[in-house]
Amino acid sequence: MASQSNVLAVTLVAELLRQALAVQSAIIQAEAENRELTRVELNALTKRMDDADAELDAEISAAERENR
Amino acid sequence: MRSFARVWITLWVCTALIACTTMGFTPATRFTTKFANATAAYTGTTKAVARALREKRITGDDAKSYRTVAREWRRSLDVARTVYEAGDLKDAMARLILADEALKQLQKYLDSKGPPIQPSLSAPSTVVAPEDNNG
């Protein structure tokens, strides 16, 4: 169980760091230029959240089908 | 039977780690950069829960419980952006703080799944304080 949890921790950290890194370049650039993120950049962030929501919905639906 | 408490605690610790990381990489001083950090935390956590479910490390019920709370979190983020685009920066920052409250609700839920987490690993606020520096 401990080993399984360790594996889970590693995979979760990797996923979370990946998401953080994905937005860092835009943040660094905006801060360096002393400006807000553009609408296009904000739309990209929103789309990433939409995609994550869709992925979770799909996995929950799949789990429900499996349980039937 | 799996120890779901341990899984949830692990998940929450990871969320705390990413919050620290995102805040540590580049200190966000503007609404949109704080918003970006919040979206990264949301996206990362949601994708991690989806993956945990896919790999059967958590149950469908656990994932649904997360989704219920996460939707509040997401709604707050969406409203914050809408308000920001309407030109009300002060209210937009307040909405981001509400999103942070939703995150704390998530923490409560995860904490209820197991023993309390060490204080040093508690998630920091994704939003520090409202600002009035629009541009």
PDB file of C-alpha atoms in Angstrom:
ATOM      1  CA  MET A   1       0.000   0.000   0.000  1.00  0.00           C
ATOM      2  CA  ALA A   2       2.817   2.346   0.863  1.00  0.00           C
ATOM      3  CA  SER A   3       4.435   1.622  -2.459  1.00  0.00           C
ATOM      4  CA  GLN A   4       1.168   2.259  -4.277  1.00  0.00           C
ATOM      5  CA  SER A   5       0.756   5.573  -2.487  1.00  0.00           C
ATOM      6  CA  ASN A   6       4.277   6.550  -3.392  1.00  0.00           C
ATOM      7  CA  VAL A   7       3.600   5.845  -7.026  1.00  0.00           C
ATOM      8  CA  LEU A   8       0.431   7.895  -6.820  1.00  0.00           C
ATOM      9  CA  ALA A   9       2.265  10.763  -5.174  1.00  0.00           C
ATOM     10  CA  VAL A  10       4.883  10.819  -7.894  1.00  0.00           C
ATOM     11  CA  THR A  11       2.332  10.757 -10.695  1.00  0.00           C
ATOM     12  CA  LEU A  12       0.212  13.472  -9.082  1.00  0.00           C
ATOM     13  CA  VAL A  13       3.152  15.739  -8.440  1.00  0.00           C
ATOM     14  CA  ALA A  14       4.296  15.237 -12.012  1.00  0.00           C
ATOM     15  CA  GLU A  15       0.865  16.196 -13.354  1.00  0.00           C
ATOM     16  CA  LEU A  16       0.539  19.223 -11.133  1.00  0.00           C
ATOM     17  CA  LEU A  17       4.025  20.457 -11.940  1.00  0.00           C
ATOM     18  CA  ARG A  18       3.341  19.997 -15.625  1.00  0.00           C
ATOM     19  CA  GLN A  19       0.319  22.265 -15.360  1.00  0.00           C
ATOM     20  CA  ALA A  20       2.258  24.855 -13.377  1.00  0.00           C
ATOM     21  CA  LEU A  21       5.092  24.893 -15.871  1.00  0.00           C
ATOM     22  CA  ALA A  22       2.622  25.252 -18.711  1.00  0.00           C
ATOM     23  CA  VAL A  23       1.473  28.650 -17.457  1.00  0.00           C
ATOM     24  CA  GLN A  24       4.797  29.948 -16.181  1.00  0.00           C
ATOM     25  CA  SER A  25       6.125  31.265 -19.480  1.00  0.00           C
ATOM     26  CA  ALA A  26       3.022  33.373 -20.027  1.00  0.00           C
ATOM     27  CA  ILE A  27       3.132  34.655 -16.448  1.00  0.00           C
ATOM     28  CA  ILE A  28       6.835  35.511 -16.578  1.00  0.00           C
ATOM     29  CA  GLN A  29       6.399  37.362 -19.849  1.00  0.00           C
ATOM     30  CA  ALA A  30       3.395  39.310 -18.625  1.00  0.00           C
ATOM     31  CA  GLU A  31       5.084  40.259 -15.368  1.00  0.00           C
ATOM     32  CA  ALA A  32       8.279  41.262 -17.187  1.00  0.00           C
ATOM     33  CA  GLU A  33       6.314  43.470 -19.552  1.00  0.00           C
ATOM     34  CA  ASN A  34       4.278  44.827 -16.661  1.00  0.00           C
ATOM     35  CA  ARG A  35       0.989  43.891 -18.278  1.00  0.00           C
ATOM     36  CA  GLU A  36      -2.007  41.667 -17.752  1.00  0.00           C
ATOM     37  CA  LEU A  37      -2.401  38.428 -19.698  1.00  0.00           C
ATOM     38  CA  THR A  38      -4.224  38.898 -22.985  1.00  0.00           C
ATOM     39  CA  ARG A  39      -7.697  37.594 -23.726  1.00  0.00           C
ATOM     40  CA  VAL A  40      -6.168  34.939 -25.966  1.00  0.00           C
ATOM     41  CA  GLU A  41      -3.914  33.767 -23.138  1.00  0.00           C
ATOM     42  CA  LEU A  42      -6.842  33.705 -20.724  1.00  0.00           C
ATOM     43  CA  ASN A  43      -8.892  31.722 -23.224  1.00  0.00           C
ATOM     44  CA  ALA A  44      -6.106  29.169 -23.438  1.00  0.00           C
ATOM     45  CA  LEU A  45      -6.125  28.795 -19.646  1.00  0.00           C
ATOM     46  CA  THR A  46      -9.888  28.347 -19.634  1.00  0.00           C
ATOM     47  CA  LYS A  47      -9.657  25.729 -22.341  1.00  0.00           C
ATOM     48  CA  ARG A  48      -7.169  23.773 -20.286  1.00  0.00           C
ATOM     49  CA  MET A  49      -9.656  23.740 -17.416  1.00  0.00           C
ATOM     50  CA  ASP A  50     -12.432  22.657 -19.809  1.00  0.00           C
ATOM     51  CA  ASP A  51     -10.287  19.808 -21.077  1.00  0.00           C
ATOM     52  CA  ALA A  52      -9.516  18.663 -17.534  1.00  0.00           C
ATOM     53  CA  ASP A  53     -13.226  18.773 -16.651  1.00  0.00           C
ATOM     54  CA  ALA A  54     -14.072  16.721 -19.735  1.00  0.00           C
ATOM     55  CA  GLU A  55     -11.390  14.183 -18.878  1.00  0.00           C
ATOM     56  CA  LEU A  56     -12.741  13.764 -15.351  1.00  0.00           C
ATOM     57  CA  ASP A  57     -16.337  13.475 -16.603  1.00  0.00           C
ATOM     58  CA  ALA A  58     -15.278  10.791 -19.059  1.00  0.00           C
ATOM     59  CA  GLU A  59     -13.467   8.797 -16.383  1.00  0.00           C
ATOM     60  CA  ILE A  60     -16.426   9.005 -14.011  1.00  0.00           C
ATOM     61  CA  SER A  61     -18.790   7.853 -16.763  1.00  0.00           C
ATOM     62  CA  ALA A  62     -16.475   4.974 -17.593  1.00  0.00           C
ATOM     63  CA  ALA A  63     -16.324   3.948 -13.934  1.00  0.00           C
ATOM     64  CA  GLU A  64     -20.126   4.041 -13.724  1.00  0.00           C
ATOM     65  CA  ARG A  65     -20.460   1.852 -16.815  1.00  0.00           C
ATOM     66  CA  GLU A  66     -17.989  -0.582 -15.361  1.00  0.00           C
ATOM     67  CA  ASN A  67     -19.942  -0.842 -12.127  1.00  0.00           C
ATOM     68  CA  ARG A  68     -23.204  -1.703 -13.872  1.00  0.00           C
TER      69      ARG A  68
ATOM     70  CA  MET B   1      -9.778  -2.641   0.794  1.00  0.00           C
ATOM     71  CA  ARG B   2      -7.674   0.272  -0.280  1.00  0.00           C
ATOM     72  CA  SER B   3      -6.807   3.044   2.107  1.00  0.00           C
ATOM     73  CA  PHE B   4      -8.600   5.849   0.330  1.00  0.00           C
ATOM     74  CA  ALA B   5      -7.739   8.194   3.152  1.00  0.00           C
ATOM     75  CA  ARG B   6      -4.103   7.815   2.290  1.00  0.00           C
ATOM     76  CA  VAL B   7      -4.827   8.417  -1.361  1.00  0.00           C
ATOM     77  CA  TRP B   8      -6.756  11.585  -0.616  1.00  0.00           C
ATOM     78  CA  ILE B   9      -4.110  12.836   1.751  1.00  0.00           C
ATOM     79  CA  THR B  10      -1.513  12.216  -0.885  1.00  0.00           C
ATOM     80  CA  LEU B  11      -3.619  14.096  -3.391  1.00  0.00           C
ATOM     81  CA  TRP B  12      -4.021  17.012  -1.055  1.00  0.00           C
ATOM     82  CA  VAL B  13      -0.332  17.170  -0.259  1.00  0.00           C
ATOM     83  CA  CYS B  14       0.338  17.277  -3.954  1.00  0.00           C
ATOM     84  CA  THR B  15      -2.126  20.124  -4.322  1.00  0.00           C
ATOM     85  CA  ALA B  16      -0.324  21.969  -1.571  1.00  0.00           C
ATOM     86  CA  LEU B  17       2.969  21.345  -3.289  1.00  0.00           C
ATOM     87  CA  ILE B  18       1.770  22.720  -6.574  1.00  0.00           C
ATOM     88  CA  ALA B  19       0.301  25.750  -4.874  1.00  0.00           C
ATOM     89  CA  CYS B  20       3.686  26.428  -3.306  1.00  0.00           C
ATOM     90  CA  THR B  21       5.392  25.802  -6.577  1.00  0.00           C
ATOM     91  CA  THR B  22       3.175  28.011  -8.660  1.00  0.00           C
ATOM     92  CA  MET B  23       3.447  30.813  -6.165  1.00  0.00           C
ATOM     93  CA  GLY B  24       7.171  30.330  -5.920  1.00  0.00           C
ATOM     94  CA  PHE B  25       8.110  30.331  -9.571  1.00  0.00           C
ATOM     95  CA  THR B  26       6.954  33.839 -10.319  1.00  0.00           C
ATOM     96  CA  PRO B  27       5.273  35.987  -7.706  1.00  0.00           C
ATOM     97  CA  ALA B  28       1.965  36.971  -9.260  1.00  0.00           C
ATOM     98  CA  THR B  29       1.119  40.604  -8.706  1.00  0.00           C
ATOM     99  CA  ARG B  30      -1.687  41.099 -11.197  1.00  0.00           C
ATOM    100  CA  PHE B  31      -5.171  39.699 -11.449  1.00  0.00           C
ATOM    101  CA  THR B  32      -4.526  37.693 -14.586  1.00  0.00           C
ATOM    102  CA  THR B  33      -1.300  36.159 -13.338  1.00  0.00           C
ATOM    103  CA  LYS B  34      -2.956  35.160 -10.071  1.00  0.00           C
ATOM    104  CA  PHE B  35      -5.826  33.797 -12.134  1.00  0.00           C
ATOM    105  CA  ALA B  36      -3.322  31.814 -14.210  1.00  0.00           C
ATOM    106  CA  ASN B  37      -1.817  30.243 -11.096  1.00  0.00           C
ATOM    107  CA  ALA B  38      -5.276  29.336  -9.842  1.00  0.00           C
ATOM    108  CA  THR B  39      -6.182  27.710 -13.161  1.00  0.00           C
ATOM    109  CA  ALA B  40      -2.960  25.697 -13.108  1.00  0.00           C
ATOM    110  CA  ALA B  41      -3.826  24.355  -9.662  1.00  0.00           C
ATOM    111  CA  TYR B  42      -7.376  23.552 -10.784  1.00  0.00           C
ATOM    112  CA  THR B  43      -6.297  21.867 -14.007  1.00  0.00           C
ATOM    113  CA  GLY B  44      -3.536  19.870 -12.376  1.00  0.00           C
ATOM    114  CA  THR B  45      -5.704  18.653  -9.520  1.00  0.00           C
ATOM    115  CA  THR B  46      -8.615  17.722 -11.777  1.00  0.00           C
ATOM    116  CA  LYS B  47      -6.419  15.838 -14.214  1.00  0.00           C
ATOM    117  CA  ALA B  48      -4.718  14.063 -11.325  1.00  0.00           C
ATOM    118  CA  VAL B  49      -8.089  12.936  -9.925  1.00  0.00           C
ATOM    119  CA  ALA B  50      -9.122  11.711 -13.381  1.00  0.00           C
ATOM    120  CA  ARG B  51      -5.917   9.776 -13.682  1.00  0.00           C
ATOM    121  CA  ALA B  52      -6.247   8.322 -10.183  1.00  0.00           C
ATOM    122  CA  LEU B  53      -9.729   7.102 -11.086  1.00  0.00           C
ATOM    123  CA  ARG B  54      -8.553   5.674 -14.395  1.00  0.00           C
ATOM    124  CA  GLU B  55      -5.854   3.742 -12.565  1.00  0.00           C
ATOM    125  CA  LYS B  56      -8.438   2.649  -9.958  1.00  0.00           C
ATOM    126  CA  ARG B  57      -6.590   4.253  -7.074  1.00  0.00           C
ATOM    127  CA  ILE B  58      -9.799   5.986  -5.999  1.00  0.00           C
ATOM    128  CA  THR B  59     -13.469   5.097  -6.453  1.00  0.00           C
ATOM    129  CA  GLY B  60     -16.023   6.749  -8.711  1.00  0.00           C
ATOM    130  CA  ASP B  61     -17.734   8.108  -5.609  1.00  0.00           C
ATOM    131  CA  ASP B  62     -14.498   9.737  -4.461  1.00  0.00           C
ATOM    132  CA  ALA B  63     -14.097  11.338  -7.875  1.00  0.00           C
ATOM    133  CA  LYS B  64     -17.719  12.540  -7.855  1.00  0.00           C
ATOM    134  CA  SER B  65     -17.238  14.090  -4.445  1.00  0.00           C
ATOM    135  CA  TYR B  66     -14.174  15.897  -5.715  1.00  0.00           C
ATOM    136  CA  ARG B  67     -16.068  17.037  -8.805  1.00  0.00           C
ATOM    137  CA  THR B  68     -18.880  18.510  -6.721  1.00  0.00           C
ATOM    138  CA  VAL B  69     -16.482  20.695  -4.775  1.00  0.00           C
ATOM    139  CA  ALA B  70     -14.288  21.425  -7.775  1.00  0.00           C
ATOM    140  CA  ARG B  71     -17.268  22.776  -9.705  1.00  0.00           C
ATOM    141  CA  GLU B  72     -17.715  25.452  -7.063  1.00  0.00           C
ATOM    142  CA  TRP B  73     -14.041  26.259  -7.382  1.00  0.00           C
ATOM    143  CA  ARG B  74     -14.333  26.446 -11.165  1.00  0.00           C
ATOM    144  CA  ARG B  75     -17.486  28.555 -11.028  1.00  0.00           C
ATOM    145  CA  SER B  76     -15.755  31.076  -8.814  1.00  0.00           C
ATOM    146  CA  LEU B  77     -12.841  31.286 -11.230  1.00  0.00           C
ATOM    147  CA  ASP B  78     -15.157  31.813 -14.199  1.00  0.00           C
ATOM    148  CA  VAL B  79     -17.093  34.513 -12.406  1.00  0.00           C
ATOM    149  CA  ALA B  80     -13.859  36.239 -11.394  1.00  0.00           C
ATOM    150  CA  ARG B  81     -12.755  36.396 -14.998  1.00  0.00           C
ATOM    151  CA  THR B  82     -16.135  37.666 -16.174  1.00  0.00           C
ATOM    152  CA  VAL B  83     -16.099  40.416 -13.587  1.00  0.00           C
ATOM    153  CA  TYR B  84     -12.509  41.324 -14.476  1.00  0.00           C
ATOM    154  CA  GLU B  85     -13.424  41.616 -18.153  1.00  0.00           C
ATOM    155  CA  ALA B  86     -16.332  43.830 -17.202  1.00  0.00           C
ATOM    156  CA  GLY B  87     -13.758  46.209 -15.747  1.00  0.00           C
ATOM    157  CA  ASP B  88     -14.327  45.750 -12.032  1.00  0.00           C
ATOM    158  CA  LEU B  89     -10.891  44.739 -10.809  1.00  0.00           C
ATOM    159  CA  LYS B  90     -11.673  45.056  -7.132  1.00  0.00           C
ATOM    160  CA  ASP B  91     -14.682  42.739  -7.385  1.00  0.00           C
ATOM    161  CA  ALA B  92     -12.721  40.386  -9.612  1.00  0.00           C
ATOM    162  CA  MET B  93     -10.033  40.053  -6.943  1.00  0.00           C
ATOM    163  CA  ALA B  94     -12.726  39.424  -4.365  1.00  0.00           C
ATOM    164  CA  ARG B  95     -14.106  36.668  -6.586  1.00  0.00           C
ATOM    165  CA  LEU B  96     -10.674  35.109  -6.810  1.00  0.00           C
ATOM    166  CA  ILE B  97     -10.618  35.055  -3.032  1.00  0.00           C
ATOM    167  CA  LEU B  98     -13.974  33.260  -3.136  1.00  0.00           C
ATOM    168  CA  ALA B  99     -12.370  30.714  -5.424  1.00  0.00           C
ATOM    169  CA  ASP B 100      -9.704  30.319  -2.788  1.00  0.00           C
ATOM    170  CA  GLU B 101     -12.447  29.629  -0.257  1.00  0.00           C
ATOM    171  CA  ALA B 102     -13.746  26.869  -2.512  1.00  0.00           C
ATOM    172  CA  LEU B 103     -10.255  25.431  -2.477  1.00  0.00           C
ATOM    173  CA  LYS B 104     -10.340  25.463   1.316  1.00  0.00           C
ATOM    174  CA  GLN B 105     -13.643  23.560   1.204  1.00  0.00           C
ATOM    175  CA  LEU B 106     -11.873  20.990  -0.900  1.00  0.00           C
ATOM    176  CA  GLN B 107      -9.168  20.812   1.730  1.00  0.00           C
ATOM    177  CA  LYS B 108     -11.813  20.209   4.404  1.00  0.00           C
ATOM    178  CA  TYR B 109     -13.306  17.406   2.371  1.00  0.00           C
ATOM    179  CA  LEU B 110      -9.935  15.792   1.826  1.00  0.00           C
ATOM    180  CA  ASP B 111      -9.011  16.241   5.474  1.00  0.00           C
ATOM    181  CA  SER B 112     -12.245  14.480   6.437  1.00  0.00           C
ATOM    182  CA  LYS B 113     -10.989  11.455   4.546  1.00  0.00           C
ATOM    183  CA  GLY B 114      -8.087  10.941   6.868  1.00  0.00           C
ATOM    184  CA  PRO B 115      -6.040  12.239   9.763  1.00  0.00           C
ATOM    185  CA  PRO B 116      -5.067  15.922   9.684  1.00  0.00           C
ATOM    186  CA  ILE B 117      -2.121  16.843   7.545  1.00  0.00           C
ATOM    187  CA  GLN B 118       0.987  18.388   9.061  1.00  0.00           C
ATOM    188  CA  PRO B 119       0.586  22.190   9.236  1.00  0.00           C
ATOM    189  CA  SER B 120       3.713  22.689   7.165  1.00  0.00           C
ATOM    190  CA  LEU B 121       2.020  20.864   4.327  1.00  0.00           C
ATOM    191  CA  SER B 122      -1.237  22.795   4.448  1.00  0.00           C
ATOM    192  CA  ALA B 123      -2.025  24.547   1.228  1.00  0.00           C
ATOM    193  CA  PRO B 124      -1.190  28.220   1.128  1.00  0.00           C
ATOM    194  CA  SER B 125      -3.740  30.616  -0.227  1.00  0.00           C
ATOM    195  CA  THR B 126      -3.642  30.864  -3.984  1.00  0.00           C
ATOM    196  CA  VAL B 127      -4.699  34.460  -3.570  1.00  0.00           C
ATOM    197  CA  VAL B 128      -2.929  36.680  -1.109  1.00  0.00           C
ATOM    198  CA  ALA B 129      -4.988  39.831  -0.951  1.00  0.00           C
ATOM    199  CA  PRO B 130      -7.028  42.049  -3.189  1.00  0.00           C
ATOM    200  CA  GLU B 131      -5.100  44.622  -5.114  1.00  0.00           C
ATOM    201  CA  ASP B 132      -6.014  47.642  -7.128  1.00  0.00           C
ATOM    202  CA  ASN B 133      -3.383  47.719  -9.836  1.00  0.00           C
ATOM    203  CA  ASN B 134      -5.248  47.284 -13.056  1.00  0.00           C
ATOM    204  CA  GLY B 135      -2.506  47.949 -15.591  1.00  0.00           C
TER     205      GLY B 135
END
